[in-house]
Amino acid sequence: METWLLQQGNKKLGAGVVGLAESCRLRYFDVAQRLREPWMRSASGTSSVETTFALRGNFIYAAKVNMERETRCLKRNLLLQALVKDLPPGCIRYSSKIVSIEKGKFEALAFIDGSTIKTKVLVGCDGLNSVVANWLVFRQPTLSGRFACRGLIEDPQNPIMKRHIMEYFLGEGIRFGFSPCNDETLYWFFTWSPSNRGEIVAEEDPLKMRELLMDKLNNSTVPREVIATVEMSDRSCFVAAPLKFRWPFDLLRGNICKDNVCVAGDALHPMTPELGQGACSALEDAVVLARCLGEALLRRGVMEGGEQQFERVEEALREYARGRRWRSFSLVAASYAVGHMQQAAGFFMRFVKEILCELMAWVQFKVAAPDCGKL
Ligand SMILES: Cc1cc2nc3c(=O)[nH]c(=O)nc-3n(C[C@H](O)[C@H](O)[C@H](O)COP(=O)(O)OP(=O)(O)OC[C@H]3O[C@@H](n4cnc5c(N)ncnc54)[C@H](O)[C@@H]3O)c2cc1C
């Protein structure tokens, strides 16, 4: 995977979703419009909520038709391309892996190629295994005990593409769902908790993973035509990854920022994917951070020296941390709880799920609709 480093003025380390979003100040509407263009034919984006729940065998089936908010299934690289489009040429330095951070008046970043950079503000957007989060003495993200794999299928002739709803099958140790991105592309995901050593081994072997997935789906109430479509996915889709998250209480205690250094996105709040909010909340971080830093830097005094500027940056990052601490806590905790419950097996949990499924849907909608203010 490429490493992108933004290279102008204040430094950002890593640039998955957050770095890019923050850098071009999102330009909300342009970006949104650009993202809509390739996906115009998607059926989502209408004005009412209809989420249906039904019990199908041991599985809870949920279908989301017509979202209250404009919800779209989007390829990640399209988002990155849309965000990167507004950046001045040459401000991204690719493949610049940071290996260490040296404390000084301005932190010095050391790169794998031996070069160094001094930075006035360091925003670590370097994902799950963040070097910056380590430097801030955050504990490592922890394993959730669940695994995930996901895939995309391009098949314009397939009638499933025309269903235009997101469908989920939850229970008996698995979560499976699929959603059309447009009339030609279907996204599917599968998360599960391995119940024996054989299922853990599947993580490293795409063939075993495919076998495991088909086995689980064939024993579920997922429609046969959907299973057949998933089976056609490219071999590269059948790669499982362990799902990690940050303990929510680490977010309350940990240093989101220190001096002129902070973290954002997965570097701050890695979460399990049940709410589909990892990248979305990374964008929220970017908006809040841009606002805090923007306001601080605009307050510049006429005779101001480096010392005062450093203090203003520090204060801006503290404000950002205050704004994001509880939000990160609630997202990580809610994702974990929802995932755990949705996937759970057994009679008692099925009973609990039936009672709580409306609540789970409410949580999903509620947390996915934050107001992170204006830029
Ligand atoms: C199965 C699954 C499903 C998901 N579904 C959704 C969903 O539906 N909706 C949603 O919003 N989110 C979803 N997510 C989460 C989402 O993918 C992440 O939250 C998001 O990508 C985080 O963005 P980021 O920019 O913080 O980190 P990343 O995307 O991980 O980017 C980090 C960047 O930093 C770079 N980097 C790493 N180390 C260094 C270093 N030492 N030096 C320099 N650069 C470095 C990397 O190369 C990378 O470019 C899902 C995740 C999973 C696993």
GROMACS .gro file of C-alpha atoms in nm, residues 18-369:
model
  352
   18VAL     CA    1  -0.780   1.176   0.717
   19GLY     CA    2  -0.466   1.342   0.590
   20LEU     CA    3  -0.620   1.414   0.257
   21ALA     CA    4  -0.953   1.526   0.392
   22GLU     CA    5  -0.800   1.770   0.632
   23SER     CA    6  -0.556   1.908   0.381
   24CYS     CA    7  -0.802   2.024   0.122
   25ARG     CA    8  -1.043   2.142   0.394
   26LEU     CA    9  -1.287   1.895   0.253
   27ARG     CA   10  -1.455   2.151   0.029
   28TYR     CA   11  -1.763   1.970   0.138
   29PHE     CA   12  -1.990   2.019  -0.151
   30ASP     CA   13  -1.746   1.988  -0.433
   31VAL     CA   14  -1.617   1.666  -0.291
   32ALA     CA   15  -1.963   1.529  -0.228
   33GLN     CA   16  -2.070   1.615  -0.581
   34ARG     CA   17  -1.759   1.461  -0.727
   35LEU     CA   18  -1.824   1.144  -0.534
   36ARG     CA   19  -2.182   1.128  -0.650
   37GLU     CA   20  -2.097   1.155  -1.017
   38PRO     CA   21  -1.971   0.802  -1.077
   39TRP     CA   22  -2.247   0.660  -0.861
   40MET     CA   23  -2.546   0.851  -0.991
   41ARG     CA   24  -2.733   0.535  -1.065
   42SER     CA   25  -2.730   0.426  -0.705
   43ALA     CA   26  -3.077   0.403  -0.559
   44SER     CA   27  -2.984   0.534  -0.216
   45GLY     CA   28  -3.010   0.893  -0.114
   46THR     CA   29  -3.381   0.937  -0.078
   47SER     CA   30  -3.568   1.097   0.202
   48SER     CA   31  -3.721   0.843   0.436
   49VAL     CA   32  -3.601   0.562   0.659
   50GLU     CA   33  -3.721   0.213   0.605
   51THR     CA   34  -3.532  -0.053   0.788
   52THR     CA   35  -3.700  -0.387   0.800
   53PHE     CA   36  -3.613  -0.667   1.035
   54ALA     CA   37  -3.723  -1.024   1.007
   55LEU     CA   38  -3.622  -1.349   1.162
   56ARG     CA   39  -3.504  -1.599   0.902
   57GLY     CA   40  -3.419  -1.924   1.073
   58ASN     CA   41  -3.154  -1.843   1.332
   59PHE     CA   42  -3.058  -1.524   1.154
   60ILE     CA   43  -3.181  -1.173   1.185
   61TYR     CA   44  -3.231  -1.032   0.842
   62ALA     CA   45  -3.213  -0.656   0.809
   63ALA     CA   46  -3.271  -0.457   0.495
   64LYS     CA   47  -3.218  -0.087   0.464
   65VAL     CA   48  -3.424   0.069   0.194
   66ASN     CA   49  -3.423   0.442   0.136
   67MET     CA   50  -3.194   0.601   0.387
   68GLU     CA   51  -3.286   0.910   0.579
   69ARG     CA   52  -2.939   1.038   0.510
   70GLU     CA   53  -2.763   1.003   0.183
   71THR     CA   54  -2.587   0.674   0.237
   72ARG     CA   55  -2.373   0.540  -0.041
   73CYS     CA   56  -2.149   0.247  -0.080
   74LEU     CA   57  -1.831   0.398  -0.213
   75LYS     CA   58  -1.499   0.264  -0.329
   76ARG     CA   59  -1.230   0.396  -0.100
   77ASN     CA   60  -0.995   0.501  -0.379
   78LEU     CA   61  -1.269   0.724  -0.526
   79LEU     CA   62  -1.287   0.913  -0.200
   80LEU     CA   63  -0.911   0.952  -0.194
   81GLN     CA   64  -0.906   1.071  -0.554
   82ALA     CA   65  -1.183   1.321  -0.487
   83LEU     CA   66  -0.999   1.458  -0.185
   84VAL     CA   67  -0.660   1.473  -0.348
   85LYS     CA   68  -0.786   1.662  -0.651
   86ASP     CA   69  -0.774   2.002  -0.479
   87LEU     CA   70  -0.425   1.972  -0.339
   88PRO     CA   71  -0.148   2.173  -0.503
   89PRO     CA   72   0.076   1.962  -0.728
   90GLY     CA   73   0.382   1.814  -0.563
   91CYS     CA   74   0.258   1.839  -0.206
   92ILE     CA   75   0.226   1.466  -0.162
   93ARG     CA   76   0.536   1.262  -0.109
   94TYR     CA   77   0.472   0.895  -0.172
   95SER     CA   78   0.634   0.599  -0.001
   96SER     CA   79   0.774   0.803   0.284
   97LYS     CA   80   0.761   0.569   0.575
   98ILE     CA   81   0.839   0.734   0.903
   99VAL     CA   82   1.051   0.530   1.138
  100SER     CA   83   1.097   0.759   1.435
  101ILE     CA   84   1.007   1.093   1.587
  102GLU     CA   85   1.261   1.295   1.775
  103LYS     CA   86   1.153   1.537   2.040
  104GLY     CA   87   1.275   1.891   2.006
  105LYS     CA   88   1.132   2.237   1.988
  106PHE     CA   89   0.985   2.119   1.661
  107GLU     CA   90   0.959   1.743   1.627
  108ALA     CA   91   1.193   1.587   1.371
  109LEU     CA   92   1.059   1.301   1.162
  110ALA     CA   93   1.305   1.040   1.041
  111PHE     CA   94   1.215   0.845   0.729
  112ILE     CA   95   1.311   0.502   0.613
  113ASP     CA   96   1.522   0.650   0.331
  114GLY     CA   97   1.737   0.832   0.588
  115SER     CA   98   1.591   1.180   0.531
  116THR     CA   99   1.447   1.396   0.810
  117ILE     CA  100   1.191   1.677   0.830
  118LYS     CA  101   1.119   1.928   1.106
  119THR     CA  102   0.756   2.004   1.159
  120LYS     CA  103   0.549   2.276   1.326
  121VAL     CA  104   0.244   2.052   1.359
  122LEU     CA  105   0.247   1.678   1.330
  123VAL     CA  106  -0.088   1.506   1.268
  124GLY     CA  107  -0.042   1.130   1.276
  125CYS     CA  108  -0.289   0.976   1.031
  126ASP     CA  109  -0.084   0.662   0.995
  127GLY     CA  110  -0.353   0.408   1.062
  128LEU     CA  111  -0.385   0.113   1.293
  129ASN     CA  112  -0.015   0.062   1.367
  130SER     CA  113   0.053   0.428   1.415
  131VAL     CA  114   0.407   0.535   1.493
  132VAL     CA  115   0.271   0.866   1.620
  133ALA     CA  116   0.020   0.699   1.854
  134ASN     CA  117   0.311   0.498   1.992
  135TRP     CA  118   0.506   0.815   2.044
  136LEU     CA  119   0.206   0.956   2.233
  137VAL     CA  120   0.224   0.641   2.448
  138PHE     CA  121  -0.114   0.505   2.343
  139ARG     CA  122  -0.146   0.134   2.410
  140GLN     CA  123  -0.148  -0.087   2.099
  141PRO     CA  124  -0.493  -0.164   1.950
  142THR     CA  125  -0.626  -0.492   2.074
  143LEU     CA  126  -0.764  -0.798   1.889
  144SER     CA  127  -1.142  -0.825   1.897
  145GLY     CA  128  -1.141  -1.202   1.838
  146ARG     CA  129  -1.330  -1.146   1.514
  147PHE     CA  130  -1.208  -1.159   1.155
  148ALA     CA  131  -1.334  -0.994   0.838
  149CYS     CA  132  -1.310  -1.034   0.467
  150ARG     CA  133  -1.483  -0.832   0.198
  151GLY     CA  134  -1.506  -0.810  -0.175
  152LEU     CA  135  -1.635  -0.629  -0.480
  153ILE     CA  136  -1.794  -0.795  -0.779
  154GLU     CA  137  -1.846  -0.627  -1.114
  155ASP     CA  138  -2.128  -0.797  -1.299
  156PRO     CA  139  -2.371  -0.564  -1.480
  157GLN     CA  140  -2.590  -0.853  -1.598
  158ASN     CA  141  -2.652  -0.988  -1.250
  159PRO     CA  142  -3.007  -0.907  -1.127
  160ILE     CA  143  -2.877  -0.872  -0.768
  161MET     CA  144  -2.717  -0.544  -0.872
  162LYS     CA  145  -3.065  -0.404  -0.931
  163ARG     CA  146  -3.195  -0.479  -0.580
  164HIS     CA  147  -3.083  -0.138  -0.457
  165ILE     CA  148  -3.097  -0.223  -0.090
  166MET     CA  149  -2.841  -0.306   0.173
  167GLU     CA  150  -2.909  -0.648   0.318
  168TYR     CA  151  -2.761  -0.804   0.632
  169PHE     CA  152  -2.773  -1.150   0.783
  170LEU     CA  153  -2.676  -1.151   1.148
  171GLY     CA  154  -2.628  -1.437   1.386
  172GLU     CA  155  -2.478  -1.778   1.458
  173GLY     CA  156  -2.127  -1.638   1.483
  174ILE     CA  157  -2.133  -1.448   1.155
  175ARG     CA  158  -2.232  -1.115   1.007
  176PHE     CA  159  -2.278  -1.107   0.634
  177GLY     CA  160  -2.407  -0.824   0.424
  178PHE     CA  161  -2.409  -0.689   0.073
  179SER     CA  162  -2.493  -0.366  -0.094
  180PRO     CA  163  -2.484  -0.249  -0.454
  181CYS     CA  164  -2.250   0.044  -0.520
  182ASN     CA  165  -2.429   0.107  -0.849
  183ASP     CA  166  -2.592  -0.103  -1.121
  184GLU     CA  167  -2.270  -0.287  -1.194
  185THR     CA  168  -2.084  -0.333  -0.869
  186LEU     CA  169  -2.175  -0.521  -0.556
  187TYR     CA  170  -1.991  -0.490  -0.224
  188TRP     CA  171  -2.010  -0.773   0.028
  189PHE     CA  172  -1.858  -0.825   0.371
  190PHE     CA  173  -1.830  -1.114   0.610
  191THR     CA  174  -1.716  -1.111   0.971
  192TRP     CA  175  -1.695  -1.411   1.197
  193SER     CA  176  -1.547  -1.539   1.520
  194PRO     CA  177  -1.339  -1.851   1.461
  195SER     CA  178  -1.466  -2.137   1.671
  196ASN     CA  179  -1.169  -2.368   1.616
  197ARG     CA  180  -0.808  -2.377   1.500
  198GLY     CA  181  -0.911  -2.471   1.143
  199GLU     CA  182  -1.108  -2.150   1.110
  200ILE     CA  183  -0.812  -1.944   1.231
  201VAL     CA  184  -0.587  -2.106   0.970
  202ALA     CA  185  -0.831  -1.989   0.701
  203GLU     CA  186  -0.703  -1.640   0.768
  204GLU     CA  187  -0.377  -1.717   0.590
  205ASP     CA  188  -0.508  -1.922   0.300
  206PRO     CA  189  -0.753  -1.774   0.043
  207LEU     CA  190  -0.872  -2.119  -0.068
  208LYS     CA  191  -0.950  -2.225   0.287
  209MET     CA  192  -1.108  -1.887   0.347
  210ARG     CA  193  -1.334  -1.927   0.046
  211GLU     CA  194  -1.431  -2.275   0.164
  212LEU     CA  195  -1.507  -2.147   0.513
  213LEU     CA  196  -1.714  -1.857   0.383
  214MET     CA  197  -1.916  -2.078   0.149
  215ASP     CA  198  -1.970  -2.329   0.424
  216LYS     CA  199  -2.100  -2.063   0.664
  217LEU     CA  200  -2.320  -1.902   0.401
  218ASN     CA  201  -2.463  -2.233   0.285
  219ASN     CA  202  -2.569  -2.299   0.643
  220SER     CA  203  -2.737  -1.962   0.669
  221THR     CA  204  -3.051  -1.810   0.524
  222VAL     CA  205  -2.859  -1.598   0.274
  223PRO     CA  206  -3.033  -1.641  -0.065
  224ARG     CA  207  -2.865  -1.895  -0.295
  225GLU     CA  208  -2.826  -1.648  -0.580
  226VAL     CA  209  -2.632  -1.415  -0.350
  227ILE     CA  210  -2.404  -1.697  -0.236
  228ALA     CA  211  -2.341  -1.793  -0.599
  229THR     CA  212  -2.251  -1.432  -0.678
  230VAL     CA  213  -2.012  -1.403  -0.384
  231GLU     CA  214  -1.848  -1.728  -0.488
  232MET     CA  215  -1.756  -1.568  -0.819
  233SER     CA  216  -1.544  -1.305  -0.643
  234ASP     CA  217  -1.181  -1.276  -0.728
  235ARG     CA  218  -0.945  -1.490  -0.521
  236SER     CA  219  -0.787  -1.174  -0.376
  237CYS     CA  220  -1.113  -1.102  -0.190
  238PHE     CA  221  -1.082  -1.413   0.022
  239VAL     CA  222  -0.820  -1.272   0.251
  240ALA     CA  223  -0.923  -1.237   0.610
  241ALA     CA  224  -0.793  -0.980   0.854
  242PRO     CA  225  -0.821  -0.983   1.231
  243LEU     CA  226  -1.035  -0.694   1.350
  244LYS     CA  227  -0.865  -0.469   1.602
  245PHE     CA  228  -0.991  -0.181   1.809
  246ARG     CA  229  -0.870   0.055   2.077
  247TRP     CA  230  -1.002  -0.007   2.425
  248PRO     CA  231  -1.253   0.275   2.474
  249PHE     CA  232  -1.110   0.361   2.816
  250ASP     CA  233  -0.767   0.410   2.658
  251LEU     CA  234  -0.929   0.689   2.459
  252LEU     CA  235  -1.046   0.858   2.775
  253ARG     CA  236  -0.709   0.829   2.947
  254GLY     CA  237  -0.466   0.847   2.653
  255ASN     CA  238  -0.284   1.143   2.500
  256ILE     CA  239  -0.467   1.238   2.184
  257CYS     CA  240  -0.218   1.521   2.159
  258LYS     CA  241   0.103   1.634   2.319
  259ASP     CA  242   0.289   1.956   2.238
  260ASN     CA  243   0.240   2.007   1.865
  261VAL     CA  244   0.164   1.642   1.786
  262CYS     CA  245  -0.173   1.466   1.761
  263VAL     CA  246  -0.338   1.163   1.603
  264ALA     CA  247  -0.650   1.126   1.389
  265GLY     CA  248  -0.845   0.853   1.210
  266ASP     CA  249  -0.752   0.492   1.276
  267ALA     CA  250  -0.436   0.609   1.450
  268LEU     CA  251  -0.667   0.755   1.714
  269HIS     CA  252  -0.978   0.538   1.719
  270PRO     CA  253  -0.940   0.207   1.540
  271MET     CA  254  -1.276   0.034   1.566
  272THR     CA  255  -1.450  -0.281   1.450
  273PRO     CA  256  -1.645  -0.217   1.128
  274GLU     CA  257  -2.006  -0.282   1.232
  275LEU     CA  258  -2.118   0.079   1.225
  276GLY     CA  259  -1.929   0.153   0.904
  277GLN     CA  260  -1.790   0.464   1.068
  278GLY     CA  261  -1.410   0.421   1.066
  279ALA     CA  262  -1.339   0.632   0.760
  280CYS     CA  263  -1.644   0.854   0.819
  281SER     CA  264  -1.521   0.947   1.165
  282ALA     CA  265  -1.173   1.003   1.023
  283LEU     CA  266  -1.334   1.270   0.805
  284GLU     CA  267  -1.501   1.418   1.113
  285ASP     CA  268  -1.161   1.434   1.284
  286ALA     CA  269  -1.033   1.619   0.982
  287VAL     CA  270  -1.311   1.878   0.994
  288VAL     CA  271  -1.273   1.944   1.366
  289LEU     CA  272  -0.895   1.956   1.345
  290ALA     CA  273  -0.898   2.192   1.048
  291ARG     CA  274  -1.133   2.424   1.234
  292CYS     CA  275  -0.926   2.425   1.555
  293LEU     CA  276  -0.597   2.478   1.374
  294GLY     CA  277  -0.745   2.729   1.131
  295GLU     CA  278  -0.885   2.945   1.408
  296ALA     CA  279  -0.561   2.928   1.606
  297LEU     CA  280  -0.340   3.019   1.313
  298LEU     CA  281  -0.564   3.304   1.200
  299ARG     CA  282  -0.533   3.465   1.543
  300ARG     CA  283  -0.170   3.543   1.472
  301GLY     CA  284  -0.040   3.860   1.643
  302VAL     CA  285   0.159   4.121   1.445
  303MET     CA  286   0.480   4.091   1.645
  304GLU     CA  287   0.441   3.728   1.724
  305GLY     CA  288   0.740   3.495   1.747
  306GLY     CA  289   0.774   3.118   1.715
  307GLU     CA  290   0.706   3.064   2.086
  308GLN     CA  291   0.355   3.214   2.072
  309GLN     CA  292   0.272   3.027   1.755
  310PHE     CA  293   0.378   2.702   1.917
  311GLU     CA  294   0.150   2.776   2.213
  312ARG     CA  295  -0.146   2.850   1.988
  313VAL     CA  296  -0.093   2.526   1.800
  314GLU     CA  297  -0.072   2.339   2.129
  315GLU     CA  298  -0.397   2.495   2.247
  316ALA     CA  299  -0.568   2.415   1.914
  317LEU     CA  300  -0.468   2.051   1.941
  318ARG     CA  301  -0.592   2.036   2.299
  319GLU     CA  302  -0.925   2.172   2.182
  320TYR     CA  303  -0.936   1.914   1.905
  321ALA     CA  304  -0.862   1.640   2.159
  322ARG     CA  305  -1.141   1.764   2.387
  323GLY     CA  306  -1.383   1.759   2.094
  324ARG     CA  307  -1.294   1.409   1.978
  325ARG     CA  308  -1.235   1.214   2.299
  326TRP     CA  309  -1.594   1.123   2.387
  327ARG     CA  310  -1.702   1.090   2.027
  328SER     CA  311  -1.420   0.840   1.967
  329PHE     CA  312  -1.508   0.660   2.289
  330SER     CA  313  -1.874   0.622   2.193
  331LEU     CA  314  -1.801   0.509   1.836
  332VAL     CA  315  -1.550   0.245   1.937
  333ALA     CA  316  -1.768   0.117   2.222
  334ALA     CA  317  -2.089   0.114   2.015
  335SER     CA  318  -1.922  -0.063   1.720
  336TYR     CA  319  -1.785  -0.330   1.946
  337ALA     CA  320  -2.112  -0.384   2.131
  338VAL     CA  321  -2.327  -0.389   1.817
  339GLY     CA  322  -2.091  -0.629   1.641
  340HIS     CA  323  -2.070  -0.860   1.936
  341MET     CA  324  -2.445  -0.874   1.974
  342GLN     CA  325  -2.527  -0.907   1.605
  343GLN     CA  326  -2.287  -1.193   1.560
  344ALA     CA  327  -2.372  -1.380   1.877
  345ALA     CA  328  -2.510  -1.734   1.858
  346GLY     CA  329  -2.738  -1.934   2.085
  347PHE     CA  330  -3.099  -1.925   2.195
  348PHE     CA  331  -3.060  -1.663   2.465
  349MET     CA  332  -2.869  -1.419   2.244
  350ARG     CA  333  -3.120  -1.471   1.966
  351PHE     CA  334  -3.392  -1.371   2.206
  352VAL     CA  335  -3.194  -1.065   2.321
  353LYS     CA  336  -3.125  -0.968   1.960
  354GLU     CA  337  -3.489  -0.991   1.864
  355ILE     CA  338  -3.576  -0.754   2.144
  356LEU     CA  339  -3.286  -0.519   2.081
  357CYS     CA  340  -3.269  -0.516   1.703
  358GLU     CA  341  -3.470  -0.195   1.673
  359LEU     CA  342  -3.240  -0.037   1.929
  360MET     CA  343  -2.934  -0.154   1.734
  361ALA     CA  344  -3.075   0.003   1.418
  362TRP     CA  345  -3.137   0.325   1.607
  363VAL     CA  346  -2.779   0.326   1.740
  364GLN     CA  347  -2.648   0.270   1.390
  365PHE     CA  348  -2.841   0.562   1.246
  366LYS     CA  349  -2.781   0.788   1.543
  367VAL     CA  350  -2.404   0.756   1.564
  368ALA     CA  351  -2.369   0.782   1.188
  369ALA     CA  352  -2.531   1.124   1.178
   0.00000   0.00000   0.00000
